[in-house]
Structure formats: C-alpha cells, structure tokens
Amino acid sequence: MAQKEATVAELTKHFEDSTAVLLTEYRGLTVAELKELRSAIRQDAEYAVVKNTLSKIAANNAGITALDEDLVGPSAIAFVHGDPVAVAKGLRAFAKAHPLLVIKGGYFDGSPLSAEEVGKLADLESREVLLAKLAGAMKASMTKAAFVFNALPSKAVRTVDALREKQESAA
C-alpha cells in the first residue's frame, strides 16, 4: 500500500510538472521498441508505462479528469517537459514505423486532446522554426521601417533643393 501511495505521489508530480501529457497504448511492442521510443523523445519528454488505476488517481490529484476514459488497456504516458510539438511528432513518426503504438489522446494547456488533435499538434512546426520565422518577420519589418526613416530626410532635402532652385530661377 505504501508503494502504491509513493507511485501515485510520483505520478501526480509528473502530471503537475509537465507542460503536456500524451497518452498511448503500447500493446504488442517489444521492450527494445519501447526503449527506442524513449530514446527518440528523451530530450523533451519522459515516457513511462503506467498502471491505469494509479494514473487516474494521480491525474485527478493534479486536477486532470479528462484522461479517465482513455486510461484503459496497456497504457503509457509521455510526460512532456520540453516542446510538445516535438514529442507529438516523435510519437507519430514512431507509430508510423510501428503500427502497434496507438496514440489515444492527451492533455495540453488545460485542455484535453483527442488522438486527432495530437495529430494536429504534430503537424505544427517546431518551436525553433516558429521563432526563426518570427525573427525573420521582425527583421523585415525593421528593415522597412529603417528604409522609411531614411527616406523621410532625403525626401525633405530634395524638396528644399527644389524650392531653392525654383526661387533662384524666379529671381
């Protein structure tokens, strides 16, 4: 009983500390394949095979009740501590190579995710790509602003020159 309480406490901490939680079914996968999956997503997540009852209790303790229906059968959870998009991409890629891995759903940013929504999350570009695009857009905006600011004084100088030439020709 004490061991179960410790497991629930540990799982609760994982649920609370994770930026996202992705739930999978691993029925039929070998230990070597599970190890390969863990290695593939290790940078951004911790992948753990869990007992459904203890996971439900831990999730409920962390304020997550949306996973209760999906916690059936052999379940494993990816507790995401890094980029959720990268983990979703890793799980989807692994599931394509190993059809026995089934993505059942998840929980992200205070909302439950269906398996289809996890797929949509995997379709997003990674955080680094989005930041690079944002930086490029900001740089382009700054370049345009610099051009406008440089154009204003030069236009003013041309206008003053035109007025001076007009006055000289009138005189």
CSV table of N, CA and C in Angstrom, one decimal:
chain,number,residue,atom,x,y,z
A,1,MET,N,0.8,-1.2,0.0
A,1,MET,CA,0.0,0.0,0.0
A,1,MET,C,0.9,1.3,0.0
A,2,ALA,N,1.9,1.2,0.8
A,2,ALA,CA,2.8,2.4,0.8
A,2,ALA,C,3.5,2.6,-0.5
A,3,GLN,N,3.8,1.5,-1.2
A,3,GLN,CA,4.5,1.6,-2.5
A,3,GLN,C,3.5,2.3,-3.5
A,4,LYS,N,2.2,1.9,-3.4
A,4,LYS,CA,1.2,2.5,-4.3
A,4,LYS,C,1.0,3.9,-4.1
A,5,GLU,N,1.1,4.3,-2.8
A,5,GLU,CA,0.9,5.7,-2.4
A,5,GLU,C,2.1,6.5,-3.0
A,6,ALA,N,3.3,5.9,-2.9
A,6,ALA,CA,4.5,6.6,-3.4
A,6,ALA,C,4.4,6.7,-4.9
A,7,THR,N,3.9,5.7,-5.6
A,7,THR,CA,3.8,5.7,-7.0
A,7,THR,C,2.8,6.8,-7.4
A,8,VAL,N,1.7,6.9,-6.7
A,8,VAL,CA,0.7,7.9,-7.0
A,8,VAL,C,1.2,9.3,-6.8
A,9,ALA,N,2.0,9.5,-5.7
A,9,ALA,CA,2.6,10.8,-5.5
A,9,ALA,C,3.6,11.2,-6.6
A,10,GLU,N,4.4,10.2,-7.0
A,10,GLU,CA,5.3,10.5,-8.1
A,10,GLU,C,4.6,10.8,-9.4
A,11,LEU,N,3.6,10.0,-9.7
A,11,LEU,CA,2.8,10.3,-11.0
A,11,LEU,C,2.1,11.7,-10.9
A,12,THR,N,1.6,12.0,-9.7
A,12,THR,CA,1.0,13.3,-9.5
A,12,THR,C,2.0,14.4,-9.8
A,13,LYS,N,3.2,14.3,-9.3
A,13,LYS,CA,4.2,15.3,-9.5
A,13,LYS,C,4.5,15.4,-11.0
A,14,HIS,N,4.6,14.2,-11.7
A,14,HIS,CA,4.8,14.3,-13.2
A,14,HIS,C,3.7,15.0,-13.9
A,15,PHE,N,2.4,14.7,-13.5
A,15,PHE,CA,1.3,15.4,-14.1
A,15,PHE,C,1.4,16.9,-13.9
A,16,GLU,N,1.7,17.3,-12.7
A,16,GLU,CA,1.8,18.7,-12.3
A,16,GLU,C,3.0,19.5,-13.0
A,17,ASP,N,4.1,18.8,-13.2
A,17,ASP,CA,5.3,19.4,-13.7
A,17,ASP,C,5.3,19.4,-15.2
A,18,SER,N,4.5,18.7,-15.9
A,18,SER,CA,4.5,18.5,-17.3
A,18,SER,C,3.8,19.7,-18.0
A,19,THR,N,4.4,20.1,-19.2
A,19,THR,CA,3.7,21.1,-20.0
A,19,THR,C,2.6,20.4,-20.8
A,20,ALA,N,2.7,19.1,-21.1
A,20,ALA,CA,1.7,18.4,-21.8
A,20,ALA,C,1.8,16.9,-21.4
A,21,VAL,N,0.7,16.2,-21.6
A,21,VAL,CA,0.7,14.7,-21.3
A,21,VAL,C,0.1,14.1,-22.5
A,22,LEU,N,0.8,13.1,-23.1
A,22,LEU,CA,0.3,12.4,-24.3
A,22,LEU,C,0.2,10.9,-23.9
A,23,LEU,N,-1.0,10.4,-24.1
A,23,LEU,CA,-1.3,9.0,-23.7
A,23,LEU,C,-1.3,8.1,-24.9
A,24,THR,N,-0.6,6.9,-24.7
A,24,THR,CA,-0.5,6.0,-25.8
A,24,THR,C,-0.9,4.6,-25.3
A,25,GLU,N,-1.2,3.7,-26.3
A,25,GLU,CA,-1.3,2.3,-26.0
A,25,GLU,C,-0.2,1.5,-26.7
A,26,TYR,N,0.5,0.7,-25.9
A,26,TYR,CA,1.7,0.1,-26.4
A,26,TYR,C,1.6,-1.4,-26.6
A,27,ARG,N,0.4,-1.9,-26.7
A,27,ARG,CA,0.1,-3.4,-26.8
A,27,ARG,C,0.9,-4.0,-27.9
A,28,GLY,N,1.7,-5.0,-27.7
A,28,GLY,CA,2.4,-5.7,-28.7
A,28,GLY,C,3.8,-5.2,-29.0
A,29,LEU,N,4.2,-4.1,-28.4
A,29,LEU,CA,5.5,-3.6,-28.7
A,29,LEU,C,6.5,-4.3,-27.8
A,30,THR,N,7.7,-4.6,-28.3
A,30,THR,CA,8.7,-5.2,-27.5
A,30,THR,C,9.4,-4.2,-26.6
A,31,VAL,N,10.2,-4.8,-25.7
A,31,VAL,CA,11.0,-3.9,-24.8
A,31,VAL,C,12.0,-3.1,-25.5
A,32,ALA,N,12.6,-3.7,-26.6
A,32,ALA,CA,13.6,-3.0,-27.4
A,32,ALA,C,12.9,-1.8,-28.1
A,33,GLU,N,11.7,-2.0,-28.6
A,33,GLU,CA,11.0,-1.0,-29.3
A,33,GLU,C,10.6,0.2,-28.4
A,34,LEU,N,10.2,-0.2,-27.2
A,34,LEU,CA,9.8,0.8,-26.2
A,34,LEU,C,11.1,1.6,-25.8
A,35,LYS,N,12.2,1.0,-25.7
A,35,LYS,CA,13.5,1.6,-25.4
A,35,LYS,C,13.8,2.6,-26.6
A,36,GLU,N,13.6,2.2,-27.8
A,36,GLU,CA,13.8,3.0,-29.0
A,36,GLU,C,13.0,4.3,-28.9
A,37,LEU,N,11.7,4.1,-28.5
A,37,LEU,CA,10.8,5.2,-28.4
A,37,LEU,C,11.2,6.2,-27.4
A,38,ARG,N,11.6,5.6,-26.2
A,38,ARG,CA,12.1,6.5,-25.1
A,38,ARG,C,13.3,7.3,-25.6
A,39,SER,N,14.2,6.7,-26.3
A,39,SER,CA,15.4,7.4,-26.8
A,39,SER,C,15.0,8.5,-27.8
A,40,ALA,N,14.0,8.2,-28.6
A,40,ALA,CA,13.6,9.2,-29.6
A,40,ALA,C,13.0,10.5,-29.0
A,41,ILE,N,12.3,10.4,-27.9
A,41,ILE,CA,11.6,11.6,-27.3
A,41,ILE,C,12.3,12.0,-26.0
A,42,ARG,N,13.4,11.4,-25.6
A,42,ARG,CA,14.0,11.7,-24.3
A,42,ARG,C,14.3,13.1,-24.1
A,43,GLN,N,14.7,13.9,-25.1
A,43,GLN,CA,15.1,15.3,-25.0
A,43,GLN,C,14.0,16.1,-24.4
A,44,ASP,N,12.7,15.8,-24.8
A,44,ASP,CA,11.6,16.7,-24.5
A,44,ASP,C,10.6,16.0,-23.6
A,45,ALA,N,10.7,14.7,-23.3
A,45,ALA,CA,9.7,14.0,-22.5
A,45,ALA,C,10.2,12.8,-21.8
A,46,GLU,N,9.5,12.4,-20.8
A,46,GLU,CA,9.7,11.1,-20.1
A,46,GLU,C,8.6,10.2,-20.5
A,47,TYR,N,8.9,9.0,-21.0
A,47,TYR,CA,7.9,8.1,-21.4
A,47,TYR,C,7.8,6.9,-20.4
A,48,ALA,N,6.6,6.7,-19.8
A,48,ALA,CA,6.5,5.7,-18.7
A,48,ALA,C,5.3,4.8,-19.0
A,49,VAL,N,5.5,3.6,-18.8
A,49,VAL,CA,4.4,2.6,-18.7
A,49,VAL,C,3.8,2.7,-17.4
A,50,VAL,N,2.4,2.9,-17.4
A,50,VAL,CA,1.7,3.2,-16.1
A,50,VAL,C,0.6,2.2,-15.9
A,51,LYS,N,0.2,2.1,-14.6
A,51,LYS,CA,-1.0,1.4,-14.2
A,51,LYS,C,-2.1,2.4,-14.3
A,52,ASN,N,-3.2,1.9,-14.9
A,52,ASN,CA,-4.3,2.8,-15.2
A,52,ASN,C,-5.0,3.4,-13.9
A,53,THR,N,-5.2,2.5,-13.0
A,53,THR,CA,-5.9,3.0,-11.8
A,53,THR,C,-5.1,4.0,-11.0
A,54,LEU,N,-3.8,3.7,-10.9
A,54,LEU,CA,-2.9,4.7,-10.2
A,54,LEU,C,-2.8,6.0,-11.0
A,55,SER,N,-2.8,5.9,-12.3
A,55,SER,CA,-2.6,7.1,-13.1
A,55,SER,C,-3.9,7.9,-13.0
A,56,LYS,N,-5.1,7.3,-13.0
A,56,LYS,CA,-6.3,8.0,-12.8
A,56,LYS,C,-6.3,8.8,-11.5
A,57,ILE,N,-5.9,8.2,-10.5
A,57,ILE,CA,-5.8,8.8,-9.1
A,57,ILE,C,-4.9,10.0,-9.2
A,58,ALA,N,-3.7,9.8,-9.8
A,58,ALA,CA,-2.7,10.8,-9.8
A,58,ALA,C,-3.1,12.0,-10.7
A,59,ALA,N,-3.8,11.7,-11.9
A,59,ALA,CA,-4.2,12.7,-12.7
A,59,ALA,C,-5.3,13.5,-12.0
A,60,ASN,N,-6.2,12.9,-11.4
A,60,ASN,CA,-7.3,13.5,-10.6
A,60,ASN,C,-6.7,14.4,-9.5
A,61,ASN,N,-5.7,13.9,-8.8
A,61,ASN,CA,-5.0,14.7,-7.8
A,61,ASN,C,-4.4,16.0,-8.4
A,62,ALA,N,-3.9,15.9,-9.7
A,62,ALA,CA,-3.3,17.1,-10.3
A,62,ALA,C,-4.4,17.9,-11.0
A,63,GLY,N,-5.7,17.5,-10.9
A,63,GLY,CA,-6.8,18.3,-11.5
A,63,GLY,C,-7.1,18.0,-12.9
A,64,ILE,N,-6.6,16.8,-13.4
A,64,ILE,CA,-6.9,16.4,-14.7
A,64,ILE,C,-7.9,15.2,-14.7
A,65,THR,N,-9.1,15.4,-15.2
A,65,THR,CA,-10.0,14.3,-15.2
A,65,THR,C,-10.3,13.9,-16.6
A,66,ALA,N,-9.8,14.6,-17.6
A,66,ALA,CA,-10.1,14.3,-19.0
A,66,ALA,C,-9.5,13.0,-19.5
A,67,LEU,N,-8.5,12.4,-18.8
A,67,LEU,CA,-7.9,11.2,-19.3
A,67,LEU,C,-8.5,9.9,-18.8
A,68,ASP,N,-9.5,10.1,-17.9
A,68,ASP,CA,-10.1,8.9,-17.2
A,68,ASP,C,-10.6,7.9,-18.2
A,69,GLU,N,-11.3,8.3,-19.3
A,69,GLU,CA,-11.9,7.4,-20.2
A,69,GLU,C,-10.9,6.7,-21.1
A,70,ASP,N,-9.7,7.4,-21.3
A,70,ASP,CA,-8.7,6.8,-22.2
A,70,ASP,C,-7.7,5.9,-21.4
A,71,LEU,N,-7.8,5.9,-20.1
A,71,LEU,CA,-6.9,5.0,-19.3
A,71,LEU,C,-7.4,3.6,-19.2
A,72,VAL,N,-7.4,2.9,-20.3
A,72,VAL,CA,-7.9,1.5,-20.4
A,72,VAL,C,-6.9,0.8,-21.2
A,73,GLY,N,-6.7,-0.5,-20.9
A,73,GLY,CA,-5.7,-1.3,-21.7
A,73,GLY,C,-4.3,-0.9,-21.3
A,74,PRO,N,-3.3,-1.5,-22.0
A,74,PRO,CA,-1.9,-1.2,-21.6
A,74,PRO,C,-1.6,0.2,-22.0
A,75,SER,N,-1.4,1.0,-21.0
A,75,SER,CA,-1.2,2.5,-21.3
A,75,SER,C,0.3,2.9,-20.9
A,76,ALA,N,0.7,3.9,-21.7
A,76,ALA,CA,2.0,4.5,-21.4
A,76,ALA,C,1.8,6.0,-21.6
A,77,ILE,N,2.5,6.8,-20.8
A,77,ILE,CA,2.3,8.3,-20.9
A,77,ILE,C,3.6,8.9,-21.2
A,78,ALA,N,3.6,9.9,-22.1
A,78,ALA,CA,4.7,10.8,-22.4
A,78,ALA,C,4.5,12.0,-21.6
A,79,PHE,N,5.3,12.2,-20.5
A,79,PHE,CA,5.2,13.4,-19.7
A,79,PHE,C,6.1,14.4,-20.3
A,80,VAL,N,5.6,15.4,-21.0
A,80,VAL,CA,6.4,16.4,-21.8
A,80,VAL,C,6.9,17.5,-20.8
A,81,HIS,N,8.2,17.7,-20.9
A,81,HIS,CA,8.8,18.8,-20.1
A,81,HIS,C,9.5,19.8,-21.1
A,82,GLY,N,9.5,19.5,-22.4
A,82,GLY,CA,10.1,20.4,-23.4
A,82,GLY,C,9.0,20.8,-24.4
A,83,ASP,N,9.3,20.6,-25.6
A,83,ASP,CA,8.5,21.0,-26.7
A,83,ASP,C,7.4,20.0,-27.0
A,84,PRO,N,6.1,20.3,-26.8
A,84,PRO,CA,5.1,19.3,-27.0
A,84,PRO,C,4.9,18.9,-28.5
A,85,VAL,N,5.2,19.9,-29.4
A,85,VAL,CA,5.1,19.6,-30.8
A,85,VAL,C,6.2,18.5,-31.2
A,86,ALA,N,7.4,18.7,-30.7
A,86,ALA,CA,8.5,17.7,-31.0
A,86,ALA,C,8.1,16.3,-30.5
A,87,VAL,N,7.5,16.2,-29.3
A,87,VAL,CA,7.1,14.9,-28.8
A,87,VAL,C,6.0,14.3,-29.6
A,88,ALA,N,5.0,15.1,-30.0
A,88,ALA,CA,3.9,14.6,-30.8
A,88,ALA,C,4.4,14.1,-32.1
A,89,LYS,N,5.4,14.9,-32.7
A,89,LYS,CA,6.0,14.4,-34.0
A,89,LYS,C,6.7,13.1,-33.8
A,90,GLY,N,7.5,13.0,-32.7
A,90,GLY,CA,8.2,11.8,-32.4
A,90,GLY,C,7.3,10.6,-32.2
A,91,LEU,N,6.2,10.8,-31.5
A,91,LEU,CA,5.2,9.7,-31.3
A,91,LEU,C,4.6,9.3,-32.6
A,92,ARG,N,4.2,10.3,-33.4
A,92,ARG,CA,3.5,10.0,-34.7
A,92,ARG,C,4.5,9.2,-35.6
A,93,ALA,N,5.7,9.7,-35.7
A,93,ALA,CA,6.7,9.0,-36.5
A,93,ALA,C,7.0,7.6,-36.1
A,94,PHE,N,7.1,7.4,-34.8
A,94,PHE,CA,7.3,6.0,-34.3
A,94,PHE,C,6.0,5.2,-34.5
A,95,ALA,N,4.8,5.7,-34.4
A,95,ALA,CA,3.6,5.0,-34.7
A,95,ALA,C,3.5,4.6,-36.2
A,96,LYS,N,4.0,5.4,-37.1
A,96,LYS,CA,4.0,5.1,-38.5
A,96,LYS,C,5.0,3.9,-38.7
A,97,ALA,N,6.1,3.9,-38.1
A,97,ALA,CA,7.1,2.8,-38.2
A,97,ALA,C,6.6,1.5,-37.5
A,98,HIS,N,5.9,1.7,-36.4
A,98,HIS,CA,5.5,0.6,-35.5
A,98,HIS,C,4.0,0.8,-35.3
A,99,PRO,N,3.1,0.2,-36.2
A,99,PRO,CA,1.7,0.5,-36.1
A,99,PRO,C,1.0,0.0,-34.8
A,100,LEU,N,1.7,-0.8,-34.0
A,100,LEU,CA,1.2,-1.3,-32.7
A,100,LEU,C,1.1,-0.2,-31.7
A,101,LEU,N,1.8,0.9,-31.8
A,101,LEU,CA,1.7,2.1,-30.9
A,101,LEU,C,0.5,2.9,-31.4
A,102,VAL,N,-0.4,3.1,-30.5
A,102,VAL,CA,-1.6,3.8,-30.8
A,102,VAL,C,-1.6,5.1,-29.8
A,103,ILE,N,-1.8,6.2,-30.5
A,103,ILE,CA,-1.9,7.5,-29.7
A,103,ILE,C,-3.4,7.6,-29.3
A,104,LYS,N,-3.7,7.7,-28.0
A,104,LYS,CA,-5.1,7.7,-27.6
A,104,LYS,C,-5.5,9.1,-27.3
A,105,GLY,N,-4.7,10.0,-27.0
A,105,GLY,CA,-5.1,11.4,-26.7
A,105,GLY,C,-4.0,12.1,-25.8
A,106,GLY,N,-4.5,13.1,-25.1
A,106,GLY,CA,-3.6,13.8,-24.2
A,106,GLY,C,-4.2,14.9,-23.5
A,107,TYR,N,-3.3,15.8,-22.9
A,107,TYR,CA,-3.8,16.9,-22.2
A,107,TYR,C,-2.7,18.0,-22.3
A,108,PHE,N,-3.2,19.2,-22.8
A,108,PHE,CA,-2.2,20.2,-23.1
A,108,PHE,C,-2.8,21.6,-22.8
A,109,ASP,N,-2.1,22.4,-22.1
A,109,ASP,CA,-2.6,23.8,-21.8
A,109,ASP,C,-3.9,23.9,-21.2
A,110,GLY,N,-4.2,23.0,-20.3
A,110,GLY,CA,-5.5,23.0,-19.6
A,110,GLY,C,-6.7,22.4,-20.3
A,111,SER,N,-6.4,21.8,-21.5
A,111,SER,CA,-7.5,21.2,-22.3
A,111,SER,C,-7.2,19.7,-22.7
A,112,PRO,N,-8.2,18.9,-22.7
A,112,PRO,CA,-7.9,17.5,-23.2
A,112,PRO,C,-7.7,17.5,-24.7
A,113,LEU,N,-7.0,16.6,-25.2
A,113,LEU,CA,-6.7,16.4,-26.6
A,113,LEU,C,-7.2,15.0,-27.0
A,114,SER,N,-7.8,15.0,-28.2
A,114,SER,CA,-8.2,13.7,-28.8
A,114,SER,C,-7.0,13.2,-29.6
A,115,ALA,N,-7.1,12.0,-30.1
A,115,ALA,CA,-6.0,11.5,-30.9
A,115,ALA,C,-5.8,12.3,-32.1
A,116,GLU,N,-6.9,12.8,-32.7
A,116,GLU,CA,-6.8,13.6,-33.9
A,116,GLU,C,-6.1,15.0,-33.6
A,117,GLU,N,-6.4,15.5,-32.4
A,117,GLU,CA,-5.8,16.8,-32.0
A,117,GLU,C,-4.3,16.6,-31.8
A,118,VAL,N,-3.9,15.5,-31.2
A,118,VAL,CA,-2.5,15.2,-31.1
A,118,VAL,C,-1.8,15.2,-32.4
A,119,GLY,N,-2.5,14.6,-33.4
A,119,GLY,CA,-2.0,14.6,-34.8
A,119,GLY,C,-1.9,16.0,-35.4
A,120,LYS,N,-2.8,16.9,-35.1
A,120,LYS,CA,-2.7,18.3,-35.5
A,120,LYS,C,-1.6,19.0,-34.8
A,121,LEU,N,-1.4,18.6,-33.5
A,121,LEU,CA,-0.2,19.2,-32.8
A,121,LEU,C,1.1,18.8,-33.5
A,122,ALA,N,1.1,17.6,-33.9
A,122,ALA,CA,2.3,17.1,-34.6
A,122,ALA,C,2.5,17.7,-36.0
A,123,ASP,N,1.4,18.2,-36.6
A,123,ASP,CA,1.5,18.9,-37.8
A,123,ASP,C,2.1,20.3,-37.7
A,124,LEU,N,2.1,20.9,-36.5
A,124,LEU,CA,2.7,22.2,-36.3
A,124,LEU,C,4.2,22.2,-36.5
A,125,GLU,N,4.7,23.4,-36.8
A,125,GLU,CA,6.2,23.5,-36.9
A,125,GLU,C,6.7,23.6,-35.5
A,126,SER,N,8.0,23.2,-35.4
A,126,SER,CA,8.6,23.2,-34.1
A,126,SER,C,8.8,24.6,-33.6
A,127,ARG,N,9.0,24.7,-32.3
A,127,ARG,CA,9.2,26.0,-31.6
A,127,ARG,C,10.4,26.8,-32.3
A,128,GLU,N,11.5,26.1,-32.6
A,128,GLU,CA,12.6,26.7,-33.2
A,128,GLU,C,12.3,27.3,-34.6
A,129,VAL,N,11.5,26.6,-35.4
A,129,VAL,CA,11.1,27.1,-36.7
A,129,VAL,C,10.2,28.3,-36.6
A,130,LEU,N,9.2,28.2,-35.7
A,130,LEU,CA,8.3,29.3,-35.5
A,130,LEU,C,9.1,30.6,-35.0
A,131,LEU,N,10.0,30.4,-34.1
A,131,LEU,CA,10.8,31.5,-33.6
A,131,LEU,C,11.7,32.1,-34.7
A,132,ALA,N,12.2,31.3,-35.6
A,132,ALA,CA,13.0,31.7,-36.7
A,132,ALA,C,12.1,32.5,-37.6
A,133,LYS,N,10.9,32.1,-37.9
A,133,LYS,CA,10.0,32.8,-38.8
A,133,LYS,C,9.6,34.2,-38.2
A,134,LEU,N,9.4,34.2,-36.9
A,134,LEU,CA,9.0,35.4,-36.2
A,134,LEU,C,10.2,36.4,-36.2
A,135,ALA,N,11.4,35.9,-36.0
A,135,ALA,CA,12.6,36.7,-36.1
A,135,ALA,C,12.8,37.3,-37.5
A,136,GLY,N,12.5,36.5,-38.5
A,136,GLY,CA,12.6,36.9,-39.9
A,136,GLY,C,11.6,38.0,-40.2
A,137,ALA,N,10.4,37.8,-39.7
A,137,ALA,CA,9.3,38.8,-39.9
A,137,ALA,C,9.7,40.1,-39.2
A,138,MET,N,10.2,40.0,-38.0
A,138,MET,CA,10.6,41.2,-37.3
A,138,MET,C,11.7,42.0,-38.0
A,139,LYS,N,12.7,41.2,-38.5
A,139,LYS,CA,13.8,41.8,-39.2
A,139,LYS,C,13.3,42.5,-40.5
A,140,ALA,N,12.4,41.9,-41.2
A,140,ALA,CA,11.8,42.5,-42.4
A,140,ALA,C,11.1,43.8,-42.0
A,141,SER,N,10.3,43.8,-40.9
A,141,SER,CA,9.6,45.0,-40.5
A,141,SER,C,10.6,46.1,-40.1
A,142,MET,N,11.7,45.7,-39.4
A,142,MET,CA,12.6,46.7,-39.0
A,142,MET,C,13.4,47.3,-40.3
A,143,THR,N,13.6,46.5,-41.3
A,143,THR,CA,14.3,46.9,-42.5
A,143,THR,C,13.4,47.9,-43.2
A,144,LYS,N,12.1,47.6,-43.3
A,144,LYS,CA,11.1,48.5,-43.9
A,144,LYS,C,11.1,49.8,-43.2
A,145,ALA,N,11.0,49.7,-41.8
A,145,ALA,CA,11.0,51.0,-41.0
A,145,ALA,C,12.2,51.8,-41.2
A,146,ALA,N,13.4,51.2,-41.3
A,146,ALA,CA,14.6,51.9,-41.5
A,146,ALA,C,14.6,52.6,-42.8
A,147,PHE,N,14.1,51.9,-43.8
A,147,PHE,CA,14.0,52.5,-45.2
A,147,PHE,C,13.1,53.7,-45.2
A,148,VAL,N,12.0,53.6,-44.5
A,148,VAL,CA,11.1,54.8,-44.4
A,148,VAL,C,11.7,55.9,-43.7
A,149,PHE,N,12.4,55.6,-42.5
A,149,PHE,CA,13.0,56.7,-41.8
A,149,PHE,C,14.1,57.3,-42.5
A,150,ASN,N,14.9,56.6,-43.3
A,150,ASN,CA,15.9,57.1,-44.1
A,150,ASN,C,15.4,57.9,-45.3
A,151,ALA,N,14.2,57.5,-45.8
A,151,ALA,CA,13.6,58.1,-47.0
A,151,ALA,C,13.1,59.5,-46.6
A,152,LEU,N,12.6,59.7,-45.4
A,152,LEU,CA,12.0,61.0,-45.0
A,152,LEU,C,13.0,62.1,-45.1
A,153,PRO,N,14.2,62.0,-44.5
A,153,PRO,CA,15.1,63.1,-44.6
A,153,PRO,C,15.6,63.4,-46.0
A,154,SER,N,15.8,62.3,-46.7
A,154,SER,CA,16.3,62.5,-48.1
A,154,SER,C,15.2,63.2,-49.0
A,155,LYS,N,13.9,62.9,-48.7
A,155,LYS,CA,12.8,63.5,-49.4
A,155,LYS,C,12.7,65.0,-49.0
A,156,ALA,N,12.9,65.2,-47.8
A,156,ALA,CA,12.9,66.6,-47.3
A,156,ALA,C,14.0,67.4,-47.9
A,157,VAL,N,15.2,66.9,-48.1
A,157,VAL,CA,16.3,67.5,-48.7
A,157,VAL,C,16.0,67.8,-50.2
A,158,ARG,N,15.5,66.8,-50.9
A,158,ARG,CA,15.1,67.1,-52.3
A,158,ARG,C,14.1,68.1,-52.4
A,159,THR,N,13.1,68.2,-51.5
A,159,THR,CA,12.1,69.2,-51.6
A,159,THR,C,12.7,70.6,-51.3
A,160,VAL,N,13.6,70.7,-50.4
A,160,VAL,CA,14.2,72.0,-50.1
A,160,VAL,C,15.1,72.4,-51.3
A,161,ASP,N,15.8,71.5,-51.9
A,161,ASP,CA,16.6,71.8,-53.1
A,161,ASP,C,15.7,72.3,-54.2
A,162,ALA,N,14.6,71.6,-54.4
A,162,ALA,CA,13.6,72.0,-55.5
A,162,ALA,C,13.1,73.4,-55.2
A,163,LEU,N,12.8,73.7,-54.0
A,163,LEU,CA,12.3,75.0,-53.6
A,163,LEU,C,13.4,76.1,-53.9
A,164,ARG,N,14.6,75.8,-53.5
A,164,ARG,CA,15.7,76.7,-53.6
A,164,ARG,C,16.0,77.0,-55.1
A,165,GLU,N,16.0,75.9,-55.9
A,165,GLU,CA,16.2,76.1,-57.4
A,165,GLU,C,15.0,76.9,-58.0
A,166,LYS,N,13.8,76.7,-57.5
A,166,LYS,CA,12.7,77.4,-58.0
A,166,LYS,C,12.8,78.9,-57.7
A,167,GLN,N,13.3,79.2,-56.4
A,167,GLN,CA,13.5,80.6,-56.0
A,167,GLN,C,14.6,81.2,-56.8
A,168,GLU,N,15.7,80.5,-57.1
A,168,GLU,CA,16.8,81.0,-57.8
A,168,GLU,C,16.4,81.3,-59.3
A,169,SER,N,15.6,80.4,-59.8
A,169,SER,CA,15.2,80.6,-61.2
A,169,SER,C,14.2,81.8,-61.3
A,170,ALA,N,13.4,82.0,-60.3
A,170,ALA,CA,12.4,83.1,-60.3
A,170,ALA,C,13.1,84.4,-60.1
A,171,ALA,N,14.3,84.4,-59.4
A,171,ALA,CA,15.0,85.7,-59.1
A,171,ALA,C,15.9,86.2,-60.2
